[in-house]
XYZ file of C-alpha atoms in Angstrom:
595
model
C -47.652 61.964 9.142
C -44.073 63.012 9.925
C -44.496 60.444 13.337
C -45.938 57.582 11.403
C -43.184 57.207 8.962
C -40.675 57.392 11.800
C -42.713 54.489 13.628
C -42.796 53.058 10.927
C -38.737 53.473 9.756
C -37.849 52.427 13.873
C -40.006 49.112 13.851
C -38.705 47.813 10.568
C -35.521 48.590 11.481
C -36.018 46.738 14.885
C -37.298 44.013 13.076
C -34.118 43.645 10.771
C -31.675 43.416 13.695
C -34.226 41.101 15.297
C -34.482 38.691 12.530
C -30.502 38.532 11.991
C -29.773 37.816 15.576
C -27.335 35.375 16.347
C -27.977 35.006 20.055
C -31.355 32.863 20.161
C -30.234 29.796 23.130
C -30.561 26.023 21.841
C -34.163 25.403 23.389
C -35.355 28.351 21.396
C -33.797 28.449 18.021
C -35.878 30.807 16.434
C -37.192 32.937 18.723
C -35.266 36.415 17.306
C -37.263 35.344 14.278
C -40.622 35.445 15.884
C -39.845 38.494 17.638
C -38.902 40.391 14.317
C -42.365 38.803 13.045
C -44.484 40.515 15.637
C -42.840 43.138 14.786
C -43.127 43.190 10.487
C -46.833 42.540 11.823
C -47.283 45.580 13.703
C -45.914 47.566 10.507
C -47.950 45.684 8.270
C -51.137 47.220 10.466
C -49.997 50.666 10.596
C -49.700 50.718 6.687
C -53.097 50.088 6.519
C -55.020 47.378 4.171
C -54.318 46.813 0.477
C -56.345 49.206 -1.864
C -55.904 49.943 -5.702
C -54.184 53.029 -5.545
C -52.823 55.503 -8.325
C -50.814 58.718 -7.319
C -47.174 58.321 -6.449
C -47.730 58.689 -3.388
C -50.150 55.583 -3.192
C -47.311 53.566 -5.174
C -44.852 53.877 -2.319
C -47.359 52.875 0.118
C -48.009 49.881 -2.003
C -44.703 49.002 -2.527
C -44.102 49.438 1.359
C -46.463 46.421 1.727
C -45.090 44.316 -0.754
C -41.295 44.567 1.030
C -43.352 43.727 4.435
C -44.916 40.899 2.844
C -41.646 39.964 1.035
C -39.908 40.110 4.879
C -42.976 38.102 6.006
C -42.834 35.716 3.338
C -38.608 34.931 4.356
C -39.247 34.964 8.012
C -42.153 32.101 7.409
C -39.540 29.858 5.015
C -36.672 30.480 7.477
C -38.787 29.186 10.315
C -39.784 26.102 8.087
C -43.180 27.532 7.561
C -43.167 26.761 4.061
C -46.695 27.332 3.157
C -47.500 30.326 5.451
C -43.994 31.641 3.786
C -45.655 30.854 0.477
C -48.542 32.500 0.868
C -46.699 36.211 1.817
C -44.443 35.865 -1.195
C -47.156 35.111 -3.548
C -49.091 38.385 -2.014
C -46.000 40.425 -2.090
C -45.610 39.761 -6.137
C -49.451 40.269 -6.478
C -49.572 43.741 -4.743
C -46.682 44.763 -7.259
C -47.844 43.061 -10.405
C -48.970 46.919 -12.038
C -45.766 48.496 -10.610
C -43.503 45.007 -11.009
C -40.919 47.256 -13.724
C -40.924 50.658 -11.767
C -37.694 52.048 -10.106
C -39.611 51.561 -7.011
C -40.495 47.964 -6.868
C -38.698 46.362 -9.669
C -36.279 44.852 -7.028
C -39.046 43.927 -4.366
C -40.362 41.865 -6.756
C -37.289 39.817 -8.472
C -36.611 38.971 -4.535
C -40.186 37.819 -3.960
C -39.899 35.957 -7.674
C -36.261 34.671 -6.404
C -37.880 33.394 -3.189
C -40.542 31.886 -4.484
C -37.922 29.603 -6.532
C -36.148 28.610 -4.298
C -38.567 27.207 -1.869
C -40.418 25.324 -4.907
C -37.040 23.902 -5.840
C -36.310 22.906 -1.922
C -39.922 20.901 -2.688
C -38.614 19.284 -6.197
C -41.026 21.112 -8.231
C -38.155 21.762 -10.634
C -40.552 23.078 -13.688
C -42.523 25.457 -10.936
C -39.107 26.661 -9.860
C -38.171 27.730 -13.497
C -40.799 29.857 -14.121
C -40.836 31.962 -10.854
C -36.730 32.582 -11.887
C -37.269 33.340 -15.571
C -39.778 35.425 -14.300
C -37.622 37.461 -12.228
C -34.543 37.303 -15.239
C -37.329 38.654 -18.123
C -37.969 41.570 -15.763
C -34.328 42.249 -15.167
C -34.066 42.509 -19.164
C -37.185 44.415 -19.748
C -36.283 47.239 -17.127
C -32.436 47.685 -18.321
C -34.076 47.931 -21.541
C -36.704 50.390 -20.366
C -35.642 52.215 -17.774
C -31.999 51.402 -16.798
C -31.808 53.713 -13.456
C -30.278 51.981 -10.423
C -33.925 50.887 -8.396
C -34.661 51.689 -4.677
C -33.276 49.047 -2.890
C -36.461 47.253 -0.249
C -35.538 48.172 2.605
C -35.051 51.939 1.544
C -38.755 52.192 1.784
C -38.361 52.210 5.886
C -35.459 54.347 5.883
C -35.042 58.315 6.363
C -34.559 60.792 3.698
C -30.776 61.163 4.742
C -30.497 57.543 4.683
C -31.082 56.604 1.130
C -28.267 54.833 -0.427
C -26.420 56.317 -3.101
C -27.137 55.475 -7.131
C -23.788 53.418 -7.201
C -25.156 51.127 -4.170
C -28.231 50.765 -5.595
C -26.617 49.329 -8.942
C -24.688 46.854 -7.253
C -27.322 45.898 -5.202
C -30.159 45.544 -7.745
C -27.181 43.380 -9.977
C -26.789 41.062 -7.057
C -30.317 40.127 -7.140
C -30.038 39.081 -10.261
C -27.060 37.348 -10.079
C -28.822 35.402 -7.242
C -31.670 34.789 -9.838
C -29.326 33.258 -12.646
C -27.320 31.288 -9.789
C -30.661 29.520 -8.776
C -31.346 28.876 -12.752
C -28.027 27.317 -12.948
C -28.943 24.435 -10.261
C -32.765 24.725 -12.388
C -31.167 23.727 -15.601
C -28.863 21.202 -13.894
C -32.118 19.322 -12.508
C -33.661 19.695 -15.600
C -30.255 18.020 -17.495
C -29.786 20.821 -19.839
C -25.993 20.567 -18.818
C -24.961 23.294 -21.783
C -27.287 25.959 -19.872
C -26.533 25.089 -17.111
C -22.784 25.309 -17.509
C -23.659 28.806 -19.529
C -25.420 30.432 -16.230
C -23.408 29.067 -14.076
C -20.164 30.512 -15.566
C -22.299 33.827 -15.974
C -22.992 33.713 -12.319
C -19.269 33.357 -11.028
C -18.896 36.197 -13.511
C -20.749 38.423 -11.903
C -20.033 37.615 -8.538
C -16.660 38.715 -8.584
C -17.557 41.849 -10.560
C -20.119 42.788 -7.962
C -17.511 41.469 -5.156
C -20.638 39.511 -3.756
C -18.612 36.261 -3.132
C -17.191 33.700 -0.813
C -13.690 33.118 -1.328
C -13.736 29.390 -1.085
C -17.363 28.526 -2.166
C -16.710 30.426 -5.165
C -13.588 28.748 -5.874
C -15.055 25.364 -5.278
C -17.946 26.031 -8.014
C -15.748 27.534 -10.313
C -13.275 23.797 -9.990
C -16.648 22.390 -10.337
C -17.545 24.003 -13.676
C -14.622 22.794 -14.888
C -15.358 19.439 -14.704
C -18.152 20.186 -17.402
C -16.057 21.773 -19.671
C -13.603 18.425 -19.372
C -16.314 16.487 -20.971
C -16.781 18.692 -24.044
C -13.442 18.667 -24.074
C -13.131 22.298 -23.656
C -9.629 22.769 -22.120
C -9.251 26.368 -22.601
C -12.361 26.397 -20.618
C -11.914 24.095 -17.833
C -7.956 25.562 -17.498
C -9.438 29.172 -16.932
C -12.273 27.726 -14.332
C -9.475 26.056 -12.618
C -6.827 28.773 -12.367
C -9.447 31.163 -10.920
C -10.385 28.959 -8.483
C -6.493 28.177 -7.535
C -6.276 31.795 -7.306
C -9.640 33.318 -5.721
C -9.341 30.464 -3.143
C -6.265 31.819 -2.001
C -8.156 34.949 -0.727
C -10.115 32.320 1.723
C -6.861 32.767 3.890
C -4.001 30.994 5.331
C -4.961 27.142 6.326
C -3.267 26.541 9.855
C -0.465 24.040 10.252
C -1.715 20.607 11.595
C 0.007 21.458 15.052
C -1.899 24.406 15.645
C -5.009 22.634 14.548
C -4.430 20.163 17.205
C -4.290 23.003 19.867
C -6.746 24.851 19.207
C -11.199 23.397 18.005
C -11.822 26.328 16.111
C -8.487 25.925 14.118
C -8.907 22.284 13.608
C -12.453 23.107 11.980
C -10.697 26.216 10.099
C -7.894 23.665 8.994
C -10.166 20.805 8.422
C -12.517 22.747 5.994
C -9.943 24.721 3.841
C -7.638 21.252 3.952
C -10.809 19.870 2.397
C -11.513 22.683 -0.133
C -7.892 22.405 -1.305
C -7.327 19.254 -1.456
C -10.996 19.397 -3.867
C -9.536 21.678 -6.188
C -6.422 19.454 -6.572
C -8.071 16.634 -7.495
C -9.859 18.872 -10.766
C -6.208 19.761 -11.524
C -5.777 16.066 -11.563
C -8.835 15.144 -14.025
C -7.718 18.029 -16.012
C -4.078 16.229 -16.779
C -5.274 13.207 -16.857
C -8.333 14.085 -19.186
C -5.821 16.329 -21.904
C -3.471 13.500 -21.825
C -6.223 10.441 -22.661
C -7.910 12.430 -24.697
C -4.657 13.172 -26.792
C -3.996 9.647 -26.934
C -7.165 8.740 -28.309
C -6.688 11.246 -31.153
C -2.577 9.663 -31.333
C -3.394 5.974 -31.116
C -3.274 3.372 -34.354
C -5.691 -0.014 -33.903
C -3.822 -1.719 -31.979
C -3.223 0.863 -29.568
C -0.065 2.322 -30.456
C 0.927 5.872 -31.042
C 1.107 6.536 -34.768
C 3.327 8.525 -35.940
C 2.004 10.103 -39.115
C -1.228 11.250 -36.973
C 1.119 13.136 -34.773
C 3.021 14.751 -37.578
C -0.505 15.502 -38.993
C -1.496 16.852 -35.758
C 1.411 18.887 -34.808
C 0.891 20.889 -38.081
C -2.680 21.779 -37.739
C -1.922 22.786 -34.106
C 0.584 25.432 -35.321
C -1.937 26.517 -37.759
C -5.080 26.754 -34.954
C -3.280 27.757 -32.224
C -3.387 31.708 -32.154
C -6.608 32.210 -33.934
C -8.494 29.817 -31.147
C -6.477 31.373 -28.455
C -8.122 35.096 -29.503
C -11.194 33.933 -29.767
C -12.332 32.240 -26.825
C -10.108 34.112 -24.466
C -13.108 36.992 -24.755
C -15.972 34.589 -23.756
C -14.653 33.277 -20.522
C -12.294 35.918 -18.797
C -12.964 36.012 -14.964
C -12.488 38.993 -13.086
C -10.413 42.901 -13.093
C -7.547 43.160 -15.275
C -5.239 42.779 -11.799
C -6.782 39.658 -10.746
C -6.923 38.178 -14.247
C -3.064 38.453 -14.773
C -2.975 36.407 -11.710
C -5.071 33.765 -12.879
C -3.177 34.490 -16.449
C -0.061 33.460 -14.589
C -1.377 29.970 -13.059
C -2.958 29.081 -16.833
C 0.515 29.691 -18.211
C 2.253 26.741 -16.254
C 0.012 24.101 -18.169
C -0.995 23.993 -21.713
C -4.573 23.789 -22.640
C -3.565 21.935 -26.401
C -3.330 18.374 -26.457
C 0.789 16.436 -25.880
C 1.800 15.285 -28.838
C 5.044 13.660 -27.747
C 6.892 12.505 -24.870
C 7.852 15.899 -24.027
C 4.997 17.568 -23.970
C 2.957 14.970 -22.209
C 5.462 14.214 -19.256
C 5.135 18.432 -18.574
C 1.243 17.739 -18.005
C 1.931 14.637 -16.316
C 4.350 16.358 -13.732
C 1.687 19.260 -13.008
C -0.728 16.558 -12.682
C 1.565 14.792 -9.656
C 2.065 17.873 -8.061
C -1.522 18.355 -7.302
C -1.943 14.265 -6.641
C 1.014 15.696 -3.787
C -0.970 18.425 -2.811
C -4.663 16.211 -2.452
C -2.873 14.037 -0.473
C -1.463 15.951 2.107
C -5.489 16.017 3.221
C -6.578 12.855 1.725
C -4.757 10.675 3.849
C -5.370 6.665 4.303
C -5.670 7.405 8.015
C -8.825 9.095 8.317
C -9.830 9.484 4.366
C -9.864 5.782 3.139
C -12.136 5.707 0.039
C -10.424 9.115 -1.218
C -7.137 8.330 -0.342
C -7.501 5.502 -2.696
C -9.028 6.995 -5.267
C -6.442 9.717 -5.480
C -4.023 6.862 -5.727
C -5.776 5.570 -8.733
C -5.496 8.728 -10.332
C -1.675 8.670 -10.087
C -1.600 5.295 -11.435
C -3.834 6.434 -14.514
C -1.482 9.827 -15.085
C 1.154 7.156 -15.484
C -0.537 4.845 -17.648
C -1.423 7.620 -20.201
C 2.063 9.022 -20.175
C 3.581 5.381 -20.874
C 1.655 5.414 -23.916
C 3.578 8.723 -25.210
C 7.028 6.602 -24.701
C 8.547 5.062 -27.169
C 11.096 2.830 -25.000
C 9.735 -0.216 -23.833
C 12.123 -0.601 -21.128
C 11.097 2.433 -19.672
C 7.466 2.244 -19.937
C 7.422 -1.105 -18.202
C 9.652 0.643 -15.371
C 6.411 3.586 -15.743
C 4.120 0.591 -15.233
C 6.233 -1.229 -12.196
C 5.504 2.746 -10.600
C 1.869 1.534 -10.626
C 2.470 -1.713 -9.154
C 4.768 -0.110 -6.377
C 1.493 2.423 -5.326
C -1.810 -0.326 -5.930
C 0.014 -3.540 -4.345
C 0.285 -2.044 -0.652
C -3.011 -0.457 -0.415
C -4.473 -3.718 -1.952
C -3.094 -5.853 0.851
C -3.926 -3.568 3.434
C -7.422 -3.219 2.751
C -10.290 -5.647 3.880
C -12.290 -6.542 0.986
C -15.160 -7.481 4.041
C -15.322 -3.438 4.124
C -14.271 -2.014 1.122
C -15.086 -4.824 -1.695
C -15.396 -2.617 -4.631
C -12.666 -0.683 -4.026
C -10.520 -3.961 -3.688
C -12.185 -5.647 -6.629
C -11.094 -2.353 -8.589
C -7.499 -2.521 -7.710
C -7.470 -6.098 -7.979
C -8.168 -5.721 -11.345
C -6.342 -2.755 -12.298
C -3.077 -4.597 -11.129
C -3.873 -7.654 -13.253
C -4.101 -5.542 -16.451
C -0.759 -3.879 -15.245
C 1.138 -6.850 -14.943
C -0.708 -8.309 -17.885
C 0.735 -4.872 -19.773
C 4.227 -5.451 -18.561
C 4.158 -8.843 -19.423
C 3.318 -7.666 -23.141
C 6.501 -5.469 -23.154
C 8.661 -7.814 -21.863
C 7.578 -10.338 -24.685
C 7.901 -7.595 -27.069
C 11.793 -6.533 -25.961
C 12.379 -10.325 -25.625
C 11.278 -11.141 -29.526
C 14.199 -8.136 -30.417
C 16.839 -10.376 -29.190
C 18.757 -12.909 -31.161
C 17.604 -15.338 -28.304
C 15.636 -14.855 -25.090
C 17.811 -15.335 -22.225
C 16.745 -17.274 -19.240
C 16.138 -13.912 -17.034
C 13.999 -12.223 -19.656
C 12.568 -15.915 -19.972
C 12.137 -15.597 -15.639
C 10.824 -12.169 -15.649
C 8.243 -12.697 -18.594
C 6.621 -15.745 -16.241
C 6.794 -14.328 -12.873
C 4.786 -11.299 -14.792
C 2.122 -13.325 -16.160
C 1.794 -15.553 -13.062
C 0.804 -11.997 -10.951
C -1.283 -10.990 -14.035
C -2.941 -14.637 -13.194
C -2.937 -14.379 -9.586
C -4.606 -10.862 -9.531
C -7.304 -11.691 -12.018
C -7.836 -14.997 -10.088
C -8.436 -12.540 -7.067
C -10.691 -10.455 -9.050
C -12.674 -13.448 -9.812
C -12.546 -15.050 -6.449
C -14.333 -11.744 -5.371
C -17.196 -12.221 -6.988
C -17.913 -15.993 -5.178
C -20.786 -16.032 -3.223
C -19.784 -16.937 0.837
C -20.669 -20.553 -0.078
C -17.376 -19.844 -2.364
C -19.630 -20.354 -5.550
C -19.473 -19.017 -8.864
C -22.448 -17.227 -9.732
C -23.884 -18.875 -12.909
C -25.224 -15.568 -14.290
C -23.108 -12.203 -13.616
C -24.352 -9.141 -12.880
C -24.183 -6.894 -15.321
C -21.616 -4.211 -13.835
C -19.281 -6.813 -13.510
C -19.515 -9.029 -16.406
C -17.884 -7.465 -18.921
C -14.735 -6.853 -16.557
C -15.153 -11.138 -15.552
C -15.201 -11.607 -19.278
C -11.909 -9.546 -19.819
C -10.461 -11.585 -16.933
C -11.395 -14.810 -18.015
C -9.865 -13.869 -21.743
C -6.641 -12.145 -20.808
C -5.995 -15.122 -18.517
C -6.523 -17.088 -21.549
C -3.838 -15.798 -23.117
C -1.400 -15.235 -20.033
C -1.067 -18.890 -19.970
C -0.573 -19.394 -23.715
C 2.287 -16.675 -23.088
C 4.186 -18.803 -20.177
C 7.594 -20.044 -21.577
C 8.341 -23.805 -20.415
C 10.741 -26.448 -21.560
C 8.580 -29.293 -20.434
C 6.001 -30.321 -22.467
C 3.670 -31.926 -20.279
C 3.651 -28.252 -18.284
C 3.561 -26.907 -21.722
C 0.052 -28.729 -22.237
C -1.302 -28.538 -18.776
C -0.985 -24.119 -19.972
C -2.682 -24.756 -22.929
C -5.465 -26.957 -21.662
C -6.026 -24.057 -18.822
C -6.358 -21.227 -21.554
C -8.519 -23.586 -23.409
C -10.615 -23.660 -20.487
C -10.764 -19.716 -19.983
C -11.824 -19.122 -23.747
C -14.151 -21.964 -23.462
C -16.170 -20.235 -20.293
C -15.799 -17.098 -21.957
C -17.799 -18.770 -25.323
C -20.510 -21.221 -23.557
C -21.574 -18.069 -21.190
C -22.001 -15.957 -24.072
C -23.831 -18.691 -25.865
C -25.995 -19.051 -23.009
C -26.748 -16.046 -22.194
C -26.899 -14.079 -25.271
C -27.350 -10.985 -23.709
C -23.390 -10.569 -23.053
C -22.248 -10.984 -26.650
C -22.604 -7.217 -27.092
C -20.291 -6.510 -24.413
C -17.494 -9.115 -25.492
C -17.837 -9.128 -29.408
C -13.946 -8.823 -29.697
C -12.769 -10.930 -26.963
C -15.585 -13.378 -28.224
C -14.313 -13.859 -31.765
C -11.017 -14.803 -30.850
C -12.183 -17.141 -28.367
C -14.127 -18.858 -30.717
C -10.978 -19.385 -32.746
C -9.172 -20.645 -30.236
C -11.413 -22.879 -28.765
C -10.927 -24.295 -32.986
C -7.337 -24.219 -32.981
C -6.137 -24.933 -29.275
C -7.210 -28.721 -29.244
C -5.212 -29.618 -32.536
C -2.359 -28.011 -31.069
C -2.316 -29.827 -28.108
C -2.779 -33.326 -29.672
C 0.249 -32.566 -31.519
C 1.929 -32.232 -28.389
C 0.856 -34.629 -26.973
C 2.118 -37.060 -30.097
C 5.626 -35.115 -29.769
C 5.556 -35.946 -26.567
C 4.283 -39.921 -26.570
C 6.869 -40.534 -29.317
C 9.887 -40.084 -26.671
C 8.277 -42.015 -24.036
């Protein structure tokens, strides 16, 4: 007996090392893995064919075959065997179904469960998936409840006597299996859209990992940046600001990224620096959402109907915050620490250089703001336009929308135009360089985005202008020249969207029609807005806004469809299609009466 368990121990353990070789040549990829096969056969036959069995004794034995199974069953999926994979798995959980919650082959069979999700998910049976893994978690509960001993770990059952791990190693490994099992029922619940679940396992999951220390430095970090995204969009910034300081913190533990000089030397550095420049540059960018995000979602809560920041709401605000602050503070700091006590005052110490309660002033925003243009620094450094195009631009835009949302918070116009001109200064280059032939949307974007800039500035100008006694003639100059590039950039906007016979389409798609629309109307009023002491120019404006709210009305009269995504801009343009004509007949008259 004594010489069949050690043949037994010796080939299983020959199979292990077998299956994680690393040496297999191109031509034969997996050929380690067929080896250790033969091999996890040849133990299968010396244990013998499945029998109910009752003693002890005959439990081990039958647990024994289960874990070969369970190897067989991995071996099959690794190889892209799916099926033949399948069909070990599903033996290996029926051998064990009477012993499934024992100490013995509890474990054995949340791996075969875990396996058997995961290669149903890899085939988009989502809803098979989820019931192999809630399988595995119910059992996890019902044998903590039950029983609560550390279990044998699988591949104990091949090992000696002297070998058998130790009740603390057990423990952790038994927990990592079922922190694999509610990692795979995060991305479950993700297919399946329950986004709060998801979030909820997920969170759980990185949890665990680093409690267990079963963890990758940077993949860890990169899912926990990731969860913070979700908690952005419930607006959970307490949340989202622990996620993110954990990852700023745990991905510093994925080592040192090489300089870009000794990247250039050396392939496996300029892969090390490549990937970690990457992951970085990643986690940045969340940094950046999560300014960006506190600050617009401040202003929402700030801003009056016509868009300004009133004042009473942020009195009103300011005194509820005082009130909230500590009791919300206490109470959610308990549901979502990451981590030992040491590494949590490190992450402590990145969450205390932003705030996770909404600017309520100047002040406060411009603090977010600069943390947000550190990290636009730091994504940068990787995202370059030489190399990284699309996110190179992108990050751009992000800048330009951290300064958008903290002109809002200022009070001087002056200074939120020069805010605005900071905009202008990073879109205008990138839009010239770029060739719309390749990057279209992009362009059409930017285009866009610096219309409504210079269609903003132009506002403020007209607004510090109507303070004076009397415009002068360069407020006068710098008022046109603003609402000519407002013009010029929508008219580029629209030009995009020509066909190549240079045609307007007569029926917009939808994606772009409300932004047309908005083009169309703002143009409307940019030339209403020029300032001219000749009349005949002063009609020739007014006739081309009446055109622009004209299109705007016969499209949506037309087609009836786009009314619901215009109703604003509509209604005025219907008035001013009214009013615009009498207007310019009285110019006109003015005009023919000194002729």
């Amino acid at each position: 007996m004594s010489n069949l368990c050690s043949l037994l121990s010796s080939t299983y353990q020959r199979a292990l090392s077998e299956n994680e070789s690393q040496a297999d040549p191109e031509n034969e990829p997996y050929r380690s893995k067929y080896r250790a096969r033969e091999l996890l056969q040849e133990v299968r036959a010396l244990l013998g064919s499945e029998e109910e069995l009752d003693t002890r004794e005959d439990v081990l034995l039958q647990v024994r075959r289960a874990v070969v199974e369970f190897r067989l069953g991995l071996n099959h999926t690794e190889t892209e065997e799916l099926s033949a994979g399948e069909e070990h798995l599903v033996r290996s959980s029926r051998i064990l179904e009477r012993y499934r919650d024992t100490q013995e082959a509890v474990t054995v069979y949340m791996k075969a469960q875990n396996s058997l999700g995961i290669l149903w998910a890899d085939r988009g049976e989502i809803r098979v998936a989820q019931v192999y893994l809630e399988s595995a978690e119910s059992l996890y509960y019902k044998y903590m409840k039950e029983i609560g001993k550390p279990p044998m770990d699988p591949d104990e059952h091949f090992a000696p006597e002297d070998q058998q791990l130790p009740e603390q190693e057990r423990a952790k490994r038994f927990e990592r299996v079922y922190t694999h099992t509610l990692y795979y029922l995060a991305q479950v619940y993700k297919h399946l859209k329950q986004d709060e679940k998801a979030a909820q396992y997920c969170h759980t999951t990185l949890q665990r990992q680093l409690e267990y220390d079963a963890y990758n430095p940077m993949e860890w970090a990169i899912n926990a940046a990731t969860l913070s995204q979700y908690y952005l969009t419930k607006q959970l910034y307490m949340e989202a600001r622990h996620c993110l300081a954990a990852a700023s913190v745990i991905f510093s533990k994925a080592g040192q990224i090489p300089s870009a000089e000794a990247a250039r030397e050396n392939e496996a550095e300029l892969e090390r620096f490549d990937t970690l420049g990457q992951k970085k540059a990643e986690i940045a960018r969340c940094w950046v959402k999560y300014c960006f995000n506190l600050m617009q979602d401040a202003r929402k809560k700030l801003e009056d109907n016509i868009g300004e920041l009133d004042v009473d709401i942020q009195d009103e605000l300011k005194a509820q915050r005082k009130k909230a602050e500590d009791e919300t503070e206490k109470g959610r700091k308990k549901t979502v620490l990451f981590g030992s006590s040491d590494l949590y005052d490190s992450i402590l110490t990145v969450e205390e250089k932003v705030t996770c309660s909404y600017p309520l002033d100047f002040k406060e925003a411009r603090e977010v703001f600069l943390i947000g243009q550190n990290y636009i620094n730091e994504a940068k450094e990787y995202f370059q336009l030489d190399g990284h195009v699309t996110d190179h631009i992108e990050v751009t835009q992000d800048h330009s929308a951290l300064f958008k949302v903290l002109a809002f918070f200022e009070a001087d116009y002056e200074r939120r135009c020069k805010m605005h001109k900071r905009r202008v200064d990073m879109l205008e280059p990138l839009c010239k360089e770029l060739n719309p032939q390749y990057y279209l949307l992009v362009c059409r974007q930017m285009q866009f985005e610096l219309a409504d800039t210079y269609y903003e500035m132009m506002d403020l100008k007209v607004a510090i202008g109507n303070k004076l006694e009397e415009m002068d003639s360069h407020t006068i100059k710098k008022i046109n020249s603003l609402a000519q590039s407002a013009i010029k950039y929508y008219n580029m906007f629209l030009d995009s969207l020509r066909n190549p016979e240079k045609k307007f389409p007569e029926k917009l798609d939808e994606d772009v029609l409300r932004p047309a629309m908005v083009a169309k109307f703002h143009m409307a009023r940019l030339y209403g807005k020029l300032i001219t002491t000749d009349t005949k120019k002063q009609i020739e404006n007014m006739q081309t806004s009446l055109s622009c709210y004209s299109f705007l009305v016969d499209y949506c009269e037309k087609y009836e469809e786009a009314v619901k995504f215009v109703e604003t801009e509509l209604e005025l343009s219907k008035e001013m299609v009214a009013l615009l004509p009498a207007r310019m007949e009285r110019l006109r008259l003015h005009l023919s009466s000194f002729s």
